[in-house]
Coordinates of C-alpha atoms in Angstrom, one line a residue:
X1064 CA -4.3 125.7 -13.1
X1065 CA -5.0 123.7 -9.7
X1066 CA -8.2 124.8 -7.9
X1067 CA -9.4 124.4 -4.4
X1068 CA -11.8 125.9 -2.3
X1069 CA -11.1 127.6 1.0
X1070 CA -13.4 129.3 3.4
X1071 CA -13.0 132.6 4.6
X1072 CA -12.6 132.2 8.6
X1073 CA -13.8 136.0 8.7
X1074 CA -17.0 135.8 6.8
X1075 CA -18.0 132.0 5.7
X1076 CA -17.8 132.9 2.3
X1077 CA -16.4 130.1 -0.2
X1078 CA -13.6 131.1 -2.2
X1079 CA -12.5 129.2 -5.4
X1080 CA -8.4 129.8 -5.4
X1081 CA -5.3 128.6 -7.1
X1082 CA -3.5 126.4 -5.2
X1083 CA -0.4 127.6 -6.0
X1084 CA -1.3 131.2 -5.2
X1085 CA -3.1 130.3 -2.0
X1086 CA -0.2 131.9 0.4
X1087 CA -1.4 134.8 -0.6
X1088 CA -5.1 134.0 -1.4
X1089 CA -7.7 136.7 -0.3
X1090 CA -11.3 136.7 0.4
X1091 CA -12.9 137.8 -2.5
X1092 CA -16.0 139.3 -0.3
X1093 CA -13.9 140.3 3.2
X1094 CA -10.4 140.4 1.6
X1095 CA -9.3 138.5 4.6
X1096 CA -6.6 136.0 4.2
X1097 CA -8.2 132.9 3.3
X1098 CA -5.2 130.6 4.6
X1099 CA -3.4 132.5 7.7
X1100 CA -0.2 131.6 9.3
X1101 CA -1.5 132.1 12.9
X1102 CA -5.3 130.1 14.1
X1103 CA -8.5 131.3 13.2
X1104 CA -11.5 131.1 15.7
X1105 CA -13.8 128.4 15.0
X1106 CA -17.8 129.0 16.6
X1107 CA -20.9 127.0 16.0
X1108 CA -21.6 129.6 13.3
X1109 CA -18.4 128.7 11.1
X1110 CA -17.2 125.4 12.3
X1111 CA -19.3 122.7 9.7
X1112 CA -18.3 125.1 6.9
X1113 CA -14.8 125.5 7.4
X1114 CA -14.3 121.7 7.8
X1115 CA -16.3 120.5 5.2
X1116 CA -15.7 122.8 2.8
X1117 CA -11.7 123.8 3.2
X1118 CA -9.6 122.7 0.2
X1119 CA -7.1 121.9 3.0
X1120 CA -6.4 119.6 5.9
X1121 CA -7.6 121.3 9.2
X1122 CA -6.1 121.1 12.5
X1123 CA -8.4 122.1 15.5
X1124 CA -7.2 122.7 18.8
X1125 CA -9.8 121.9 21.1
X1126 CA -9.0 124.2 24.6
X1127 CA -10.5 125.9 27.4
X1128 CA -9.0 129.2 29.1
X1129 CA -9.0 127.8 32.5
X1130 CA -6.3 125.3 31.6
X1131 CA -2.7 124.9 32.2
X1132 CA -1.4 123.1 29.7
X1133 CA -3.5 124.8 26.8
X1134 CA -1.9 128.0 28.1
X1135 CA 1.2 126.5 27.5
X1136 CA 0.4 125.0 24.5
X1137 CA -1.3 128.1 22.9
X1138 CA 2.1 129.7 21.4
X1139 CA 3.7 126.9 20.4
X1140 CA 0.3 126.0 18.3
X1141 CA 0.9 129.7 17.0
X1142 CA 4.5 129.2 15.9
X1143 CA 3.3 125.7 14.0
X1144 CA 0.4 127.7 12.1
X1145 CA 2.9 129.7 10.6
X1146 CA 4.9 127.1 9.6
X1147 CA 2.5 124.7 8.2
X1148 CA 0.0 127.5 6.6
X1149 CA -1.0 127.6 3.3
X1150 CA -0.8 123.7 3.0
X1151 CA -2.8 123.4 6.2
X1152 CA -5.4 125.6 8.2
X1153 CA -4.8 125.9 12.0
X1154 CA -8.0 126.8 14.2
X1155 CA -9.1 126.7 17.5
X1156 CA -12.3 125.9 19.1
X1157 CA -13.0 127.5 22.9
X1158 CA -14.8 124.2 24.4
X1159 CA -16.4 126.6 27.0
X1160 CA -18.0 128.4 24.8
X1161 CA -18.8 126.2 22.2
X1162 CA -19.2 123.3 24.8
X1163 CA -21.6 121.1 21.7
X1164 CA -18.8 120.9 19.4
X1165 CA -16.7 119.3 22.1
X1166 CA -19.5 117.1 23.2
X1167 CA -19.9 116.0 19.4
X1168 CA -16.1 115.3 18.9
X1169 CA -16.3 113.3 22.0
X1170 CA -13.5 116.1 23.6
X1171 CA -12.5 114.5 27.4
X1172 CA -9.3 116.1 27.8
X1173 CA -7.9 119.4 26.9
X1174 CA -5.9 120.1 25.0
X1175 CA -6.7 117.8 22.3
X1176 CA -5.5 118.3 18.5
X1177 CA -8.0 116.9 15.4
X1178 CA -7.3 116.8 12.6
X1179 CA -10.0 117.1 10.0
X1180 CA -9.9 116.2 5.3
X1181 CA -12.8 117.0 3.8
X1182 CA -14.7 117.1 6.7
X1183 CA -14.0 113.6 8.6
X1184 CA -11.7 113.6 11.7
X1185 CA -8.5 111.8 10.2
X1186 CA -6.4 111.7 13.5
X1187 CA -6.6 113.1 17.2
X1188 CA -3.6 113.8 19.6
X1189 CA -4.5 114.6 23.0
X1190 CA -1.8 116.1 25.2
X1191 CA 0.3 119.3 24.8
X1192 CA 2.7 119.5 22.6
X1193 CA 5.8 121.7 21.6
X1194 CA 5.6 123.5 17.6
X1195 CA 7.8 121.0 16.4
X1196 CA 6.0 118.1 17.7
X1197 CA 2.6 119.7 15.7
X1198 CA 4.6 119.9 12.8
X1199 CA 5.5 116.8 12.9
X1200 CA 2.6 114.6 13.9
X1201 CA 0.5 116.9 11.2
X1202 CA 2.3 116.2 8.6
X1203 CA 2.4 112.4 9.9
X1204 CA -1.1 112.4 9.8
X1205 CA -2.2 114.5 6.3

């Protein structure tokens, strides 16, 4: 049996899971889906664990509400979580709200895609993109 850890993006909790069941992995606290095909919501609270401690690469999205081309950007990043989950974890982080993990990631422009292994940044695309170009450059990238 292969083993990784995943984070719960509900509750923080650290789950020990079989890779090859991890599609369908559950939180065994929450019993939330441990690797969802659509973005999970990454705070101040959840951020350090999530990217330290998944078993999987990350990708962040790094947006704002007020902006254009995240708007536009915001389904296509959608479609692209369902087709890279469980082998990657898609999240997004509000830099209006959580305006210190932009300023740590050095965030200038929005949007702007990170993606994180074992918690070090590994690449950074900023610009909008269509699902198939996050598919792509992700998997370019892991």
């Amino acid at each position: 049996m292969n083993m990784m850890h995943a984070v719960c993006p509900q509750c923080s909790a650290t789950n020990r899971i079989d890779v090859s069941r991890a599609a369908q992995a559950a939180c065994g606290k929450c019993k939330a889906p441990l690797l969802p095909k659509q973005p999970v919501e990454l705070t101040s609270a959840n951020f350090e664990k999530i990217i330290a401690k998944s078993g999987v690469p990350v990708l962040v999205d790094f947006w704002a509400p007020w902006c254009g081309p995240c708007k536009m950007m915001a389904p296509q990043f959608e479609k692209a979580a369902s087709e890279l989950a469980p082998e990657m974890l898609l999240a997004k982080v509000n830099t209006e709200t959580e305006q210190q993990i932009g300023a740590r990631f050095g965030i200038q422009s929005i949007p702007t895609l990170v993606l994180f292994e074992k918690g070090r940044e590994k690449a950074r695309q900023p610009g909008a993109l269509n699902s198939a170009d996050i598919v792509r450059w992700a998997w370019s990238k892991a």
